[in-house]
Amino acid sequence: MAVGGPRDVLAGWTDYDAAGFELGKVLGVFPANQSFGGVKRMFWVDGYPLGAMLVDILDRMAEAGVLLKNEDRQYMWNPDESDLSLTRGSVEGREPSP
């Protein structure tokens, strides 16, 4: 993500497409100098598995409590410490993110 890292980039609510793009940059899928405008269709148009995969990773990070997700499909780094020892059963029993 940006120079400050994912916590800084996602310090505030970020739309799913921009958050997915930043995740792709961290993973090396997109070069550091790639502009969002050049790849935004991957997130907006069906038929691009890469965009869907990146958003799926964001959703899984929200399920695990690392990120928060709101009803507007925006993500934000969870300011509370995540419990990384959660099992699928304990995650599925939790209330959805606001």
Short mmCIF file of N, CA and C in Angstrom, two decimals:
data_model
loop_
_atom_site.label_atom_id
_atom_site.label_comp_id
_atom_site.label_asym_id
_atom_site.label_seq_id
_atom_site.Cartn_x
_atom_site.Cartn_y
_atom_site.Cartn_z
N MET A 1 0.85 -1.17 0.00
CA MET A 1 0.00 0.00 0.00
C MET A 1 0.90 1.23 0.00
N ALA A 2 0.50 2.30 0.54
CA ALA A 2 1.30 3.52 0.49
C ALA A 2 2.51 3.42 1.39
N VAL A 3 3.33 4.47 1.36
CA VAL A 3 4.58 4.50 2.12
C VAL A 3 4.37 4.12 3.57
N GLY A 4 3.27 4.61 4.19
CA GLY A 4 3.01 4.34 5.59
C GLY A 4 2.53 2.92 5.86
N GLY A 5 2.17 2.18 4.87
CA GLY A 5 1.71 0.81 5.04
C GLY A 5 0.20 0.71 5.06
N PRO A 6 -0.32 -0.52 5.11
CA PRO A 6 -1.76 -0.75 5.01
C PRO A 6 -2.56 -0.08 6.13
N ARG A 7 -2.02 -0.03 7.33
CA ARG A 7 -2.76 0.61 8.42
C ARG A 7 -2.99 2.08 8.12
N ASP A 8 -2.01 2.73 7.52
CA ASP A 8 -2.15 4.15 7.20
C ASP A 8 -3.08 4.36 6.01
N VAL A 9 -2.95 3.55 4.99
CA VAL A 9 -3.78 3.69 3.79
C VAL A 9 -5.25 3.45 4.13
N LEU A 10 -5.51 2.51 5.01
CA LEU A 10 -6.89 2.17 5.37
C LEU A 10 -7.25 2.72 6.75
N ALA A 11 -6.66 3.83 7.14
CA ALA A 11 -6.96 4.45 8.44
C ALA A 11 -8.38 4.98 8.47
N GLY A 12 -8.92 5.36 7.32
CA GLY A 12 -10.31 5.82 7.22
C GLY A 12 -11.05 4.93 6.25
N TRP A 13 -12.36 5.10 6.18
CA TRP A 13 -13.17 4.27 5.28
C TRP A 13 -12.73 4.48 3.83
N THR A 14 -12.49 3.36 3.14
CA THR A 14 -11.99 3.36 1.77
C THR A 14 -12.88 2.47 0.92
N ASP A 15 -13.32 2.97 -0.23
CA ASP A 15 -14.17 2.18 -1.12
C ASP A 15 -13.49 0.87 -1.50
N TYR A 16 -14.31 -0.15 -1.74
CA TYR A 16 -13.81 -1.50 -2.02
C TYR A 16 -12.82 -1.54 -3.17
N ASP A 17 -13.06 -0.77 -4.21
CA ASP A 17 -12.19 -0.83 -5.38
C ASP A 17 -10.82 -0.23 -5.08
N ALA A 18 -10.79 0.89 -4.38
CA ALA A 18 -9.51 1.52 -4.02
C ALA A 18 -8.76 0.66 -3.00
N ALA A 19 -9.49 0.06 -2.06
CA ALA A 19 -8.85 -0.82 -1.08
C ALA A 19 -8.28 -2.06 -1.76
N GLY A 20 -9.03 -2.63 -2.71
CA GLY A 20 -8.53 -3.79 -3.45
C GLY A 20 -7.32 -3.45 -4.28
N PHE A 21 -7.32 -2.28 -4.87
CA PHE A 21 -6.17 -1.82 -5.65
C PHE A 21 -4.94 -1.70 -4.75
N GLU A 22 -5.10 -1.10 -3.58
CA GLU A 22 -3.97 -0.95 -2.65
C GLU A 22 -3.46 -2.30 -2.18
N LEU A 23 -4.38 -3.24 -1.92
CA LEU A 23 -3.98 -4.59 -1.55
C LEU A 23 -3.18 -5.24 -2.68
N GLY A 24 -3.64 -5.06 -3.92
CA GLY A 24 -2.91 -5.60 -5.07
C GLY A 24 -1.50 -5.03 -5.18
N LYS A 25 -1.33 -3.77 -4.85
CA LYS A 25 0.01 -3.17 -4.87
C LYS A 25 0.90 -3.80 -3.80
N VAL A 26 0.34 -4.02 -2.60
CA VAL A 26 1.12 -4.64 -1.52
C VAL A 26 1.55 -6.05 -1.91
N LEU A 27 0.65 -6.78 -2.57
CA LEU A 27 0.96 -8.16 -2.96
C LEU A 27 1.86 -8.24 -4.19
N GLY A 28 2.11 -7.10 -4.83
CA GLY A 28 2.96 -7.11 -6.01
C GLY A 28 2.22 -7.42 -7.29
N VAL A 29 0.89 -7.49 -7.23
CA VAL A 29 0.09 -7.74 -8.42
C VAL A 29 0.16 -6.54 -9.36
N PHE A 30 0.13 -5.36 -8.78
CA PHE A 30 0.25 -4.12 -9.54
C PHE A 30 1.59 -3.46 -9.18
N PRO A 31 2.27 -2.92 -10.17
CA PRO A 31 3.52 -2.21 -9.87
C PRO A 31 3.24 -0.98 -9.01
N ALA A 32 4.22 -0.56 -8.24
CA ALA A 32 4.07 0.59 -7.34
C ALA A 32 3.64 1.85 -8.09
N ASN A 33 4.06 1.99 -9.35
CA ASN A 33 3.73 3.20 -10.11
C ASN A 33 2.43 3.06 -10.92
N GLN A 34 1.70 1.96 -10.74
CA GLN A 34 0.44 1.74 -11.46
C GLN A 34 -0.62 2.72 -10.96
N SER A 35 -1.35 3.33 -11.88
CA SER A 35 -2.45 4.22 -11.48
C SER A 35 -3.73 3.40 -11.33
N PHE A 36 -4.58 3.84 -10.43
CA PHE A 36 -5.86 3.17 -10.22
C PHE A 36 -6.71 3.23 -11.48
N GLY A 37 -6.68 4.36 -12.18
CA GLY A 37 -7.49 4.52 -13.38
C GLY A 37 -7.23 3.45 -14.43
N GLY A 38 -6.02 2.93 -14.47
CA GLY A 38 -5.67 1.92 -15.46
C GLY A 38 -6.22 0.53 -15.16
N VAL A 39 -6.67 0.31 -13.92
CA VAL A 39 -7.14 -1.03 -13.54
C VAL A 39 -8.52 -1.04 -12.89
N LYS A 40 -9.15 0.12 -12.75
CA LYS A 40 -10.42 0.18 -12.02
C LYS A 40 -11.49 -0.72 -12.62
N ARG A 41 -11.45 -0.97 -13.93
CA ARG A 41 -12.47 -1.84 -14.55
C ARG A 41 -12.42 -3.25 -13.95
N MET A 42 -11.25 -3.66 -13.44
CA MET A 42 -11.13 -4.99 -12.82
C MET A 42 -12.06 -5.14 -11.62
N PHE A 43 -12.42 -4.03 -11.01
CA PHE A 43 -13.26 -4.06 -9.82
C PHE A 43 -14.72 -3.74 -10.14
N TRP A 44 -14.98 -3.08 -11.24
CA TRP A 44 -16.32 -2.62 -11.57
C TRP A 44 -17.05 -3.50 -12.56
N VAL A 45 -16.33 -4.29 -13.34
CA VAL A 45 -16.94 -5.07 -14.42
C VAL A 45 -16.78 -6.55 -14.11
N ASP A 46 -17.88 -7.31 -14.25
CA ASP A 46 -17.80 -8.76 -14.08
C ASP A 46 -16.84 -9.35 -15.10
N GLY A 47 -16.24 -10.46 -14.75
CA GLY A 47 -15.38 -11.16 -15.68
C GLY A 47 -13.89 -10.94 -15.43
N TYR A 48 -13.54 -10.21 -14.38
CA TYR A 48 -12.14 -10.00 -14.01
C TYR A 48 -11.88 -10.72 -12.70
N PRO A 49 -11.40 -11.97 -12.74
CA PRO A 49 -11.22 -12.73 -11.51
C PRO A 49 -10.22 -12.09 -10.54
N LEU A 50 -9.25 -11.34 -11.05
CA LEU A 50 -8.28 -10.72 -10.15
C LEU A 50 -8.95 -9.70 -9.22
N GLY A 51 -9.80 -8.86 -9.76
CA GLY A 51 -10.51 -7.88 -8.93
C GLY A 51 -11.39 -8.57 -7.90
N ALA A 52 -12.11 -9.61 -8.32
CA ALA A 52 -12.97 -10.35 -7.40
C ALA A 52 -12.14 -11.01 -6.30
N MET A 53 -10.99 -11.55 -6.65
CA MET A 53 -10.14 -12.20 -5.66
C MET A 53 -9.64 -11.20 -4.62
N LEU A 54 -9.22 -10.02 -5.07
CA LEU A 54 -8.71 -9.02 -4.13
C LEU A 54 -9.80 -8.55 -3.17
N VAL A 55 -11.01 -8.38 -3.67
CA VAL A 55 -12.12 -7.98 -2.80
C VAL A 55 -12.48 -9.13 -1.86
N ASP A 56 -12.38 -10.37 -2.34
CA ASP A 56 -12.62 -11.52 -1.48
C ASP A 56 -11.62 -11.55 -0.32
N ILE A 57 -10.37 -11.23 -0.59
CA ILE A 57 -9.36 -11.18 0.47
C ILE A 57 -9.74 -10.10 1.48
N LEU A 58 -10.19 -8.93 1.00
CA LEU A 58 -10.63 -7.88 1.92
C LEU A 58 -11.78 -8.38 2.79
N ASP A 59 -12.74 -9.08 2.18
CA ASP A 59 -13.87 -9.61 2.95
C ASP A 59 -13.40 -10.60 4.01
N ARG A 60 -12.46 -11.44 3.65
CA ARG A 60 -11.94 -12.41 4.62
C ARG A 60 -11.17 -11.72 5.74
N MET A 61 -10.47 -10.65 5.42
CA MET A 61 -9.78 -9.88 6.45
C MET A 61 -10.79 -9.22 7.39
N ALA A 62 -11.93 -8.81 6.84
CA ALA A 62 -13.00 -8.25 7.68
C ALA A 62 -13.61 -9.34 8.56
N GLU A 63 -13.83 -10.52 8.00
CA GLU A 63 -14.36 -11.63 8.78
C GLU A 63 -13.44 -11.97 9.94
N ALA A 64 -12.14 -11.87 9.71
CA ALA A 64 -11.16 -12.20 10.74
C ALA A 64 -10.97 -11.06 11.75
N GLY A 65 -11.57 -9.89 11.47
CA GLY A 65 -11.46 -8.78 12.40
C GLY A 65 -10.28 -7.86 12.16
N VAL A 66 -9.49 -8.12 11.13
CA VAL A 66 -8.36 -7.25 10.82
C VAL A 66 -8.85 -5.94 10.23
N LEU A 67 -9.87 -6.03 9.36
CA LEU A 67 -10.49 -4.86 8.76
C LEU A 67 -11.92 -4.75 9.26
N LEU A 68 -12.48 -3.56 9.17
CA LEU A 68 -13.90 -3.34 9.37
C LEU A 68 -14.51 -3.12 8.00
N LYS A 69 -15.78 -3.50 7.83
CA LYS A 69 -16.49 -3.30 6.56
C LYS A 69 -17.84 -2.70 6.87
N ASN A 70 -18.26 -1.69 6.10
CA ASN A 70 -19.58 -1.11 6.33
C ASN A 70 -20.53 -1.47 5.19
N GLU A 71 -21.77 -1.01 5.31
CA GLU A 71 -22.80 -1.36 4.33
C GLU A 71 -22.58 -0.71 2.97
N ASP A 72 -21.69 0.26 2.89
CA ASP A 72 -21.36 0.92 1.62
C ASP A 72 -20.20 0.26 0.89
N ARG A 73 -19.82 -0.94 1.32
CA ARG A 73 -18.69 -1.69 0.73
C ARG A 73 -17.39 -0.91 0.85
N GLN A 74 -17.19 -0.33 2.02
CA GLN A 74 -15.95 0.36 2.34
C GLN A 74 -15.25 -0.43 3.44
N TYR A 75 -13.93 -0.33 3.44
CA TYR A 75 -13.10 -1.03 4.41
C TYR A 75 -12.26 -0.03 5.18
N MET A 76 -11.93 -0.43 6.42
CA MET A 76 -11.07 0.39 7.25
C MET A 76 -10.29 -0.56 8.16
N TRP A 77 -9.03 -0.24 8.40
CA TRP A 77 -8.22 -1.04 9.32
C TRP A 77 -8.88 -0.99 10.68
N ASN A 78 -9.04 -2.11 11.33
CA ASN A 78 -9.65 -2.17 12.65
C ASN A 78 -8.68 -1.57 13.67
N PRO A 79 -9.08 -0.46 14.33
CA PRO A 79 -8.17 0.17 15.28
C PRO A 79 -7.96 -0.67 16.54
N ASP A 80 -8.87 -1.62 16.80
CA ASP A 80 -8.71 -2.53 17.93
C ASP A 80 -7.80 -3.67 17.52
N GLU A 81 -7.07 -4.20 18.46
CA GLU A 81 -6.20 -5.34 18.17
C GLU A 81 -7.04 -6.54 17.75
N SER A 82 -6.66 -7.18 16.68
CA SER A 82 -7.36 -8.37 16.20
C SER A 82 -6.95 -9.58 17.02
N ASP A 83 -7.91 -10.47 17.24
CA ASP A 83 -7.62 -11.73 17.91
C ASP A 83 -7.28 -12.74 16.83
N LEU A 84 -6.02 -12.93 16.56
CA LEU A 84 -5.59 -13.79 15.47
C LEU A 84 -5.79 -15.28 15.76
N SER A 85 -6.20 -15.60 16.98
CA SER A 85 -6.41 -17.01 17.31
C SER A 85 -7.86 -17.45 17.05
N LEU A 86 -8.67 -16.56 16.47
CA LEU A 86 -10.06 -16.92 16.19
C LEU A 86 -10.14 -18.10 15.23
N THR A 87 -11.09 -18.96 15.49
CA THR A 87 -11.37 -20.06 14.57
C THR A 87 -12.55 -19.67 13.69
N ARG A 88 -12.79 -20.43 12.64
CA ARG A 88 -13.93 -20.13 11.76
C ARG A 88 -15.22 -20.13 12.56
N GLY A 89 -15.38 -21.06 13.48
CA GLY A 89 -16.60 -21.12 14.28
C GLY A 89 -16.81 -19.88 15.12
N SER A 90 -15.74 -19.37 15.71
CA SER A 90 -15.90 -18.17 16.54
C SER A 90 -16.15 -16.94 15.68
N VAL A 91 -15.58 -16.90 14.48
CA VAL A 91 -15.81 -15.78 13.58
C VAL A 91 -17.25 -15.80 13.08
N GLU A 92 -17.76 -16.98 12.72
CA GLU A 92 -19.12 -17.08 12.20
C GLU A 92 -20.15 -16.75 13.26
N GLY A 93 -19.80 -16.89 14.52
CA GLY A 93 -20.72 -16.58 15.60
C GLY A 93 -20.76 -15.11 15.98
N ARG A 94 -19.86 -14.31 15.43
CA ARG A 94 -19.80 -12.89 15.76
C ARG A 94 -20.80 -12.09 14.95
N GLU A 95 -21.15 -10.93 15.47
CA GLU A 95 -22.01 -10.00 14.74
C GLU A 95 -21.25 -9.44 13.55
N PRO A 96 -21.91 -9.14 12.45
CA PRO A 96 -21.24 -8.57 11.29
C PRO A 96 -20.67 -7.19 11.63
N SER A 97 -19.65 -6.79 10.89
CA SER A 97 -19.04 -5.47 11.07
C SER A 97 -20.05 -4.39 10.74
N PRO A 98 -19.94 -3.24 11.42
CA PRO A 98 -20.88 -2.13 11.14
C PRO A 98 -20.75 -1.61 9.74
#
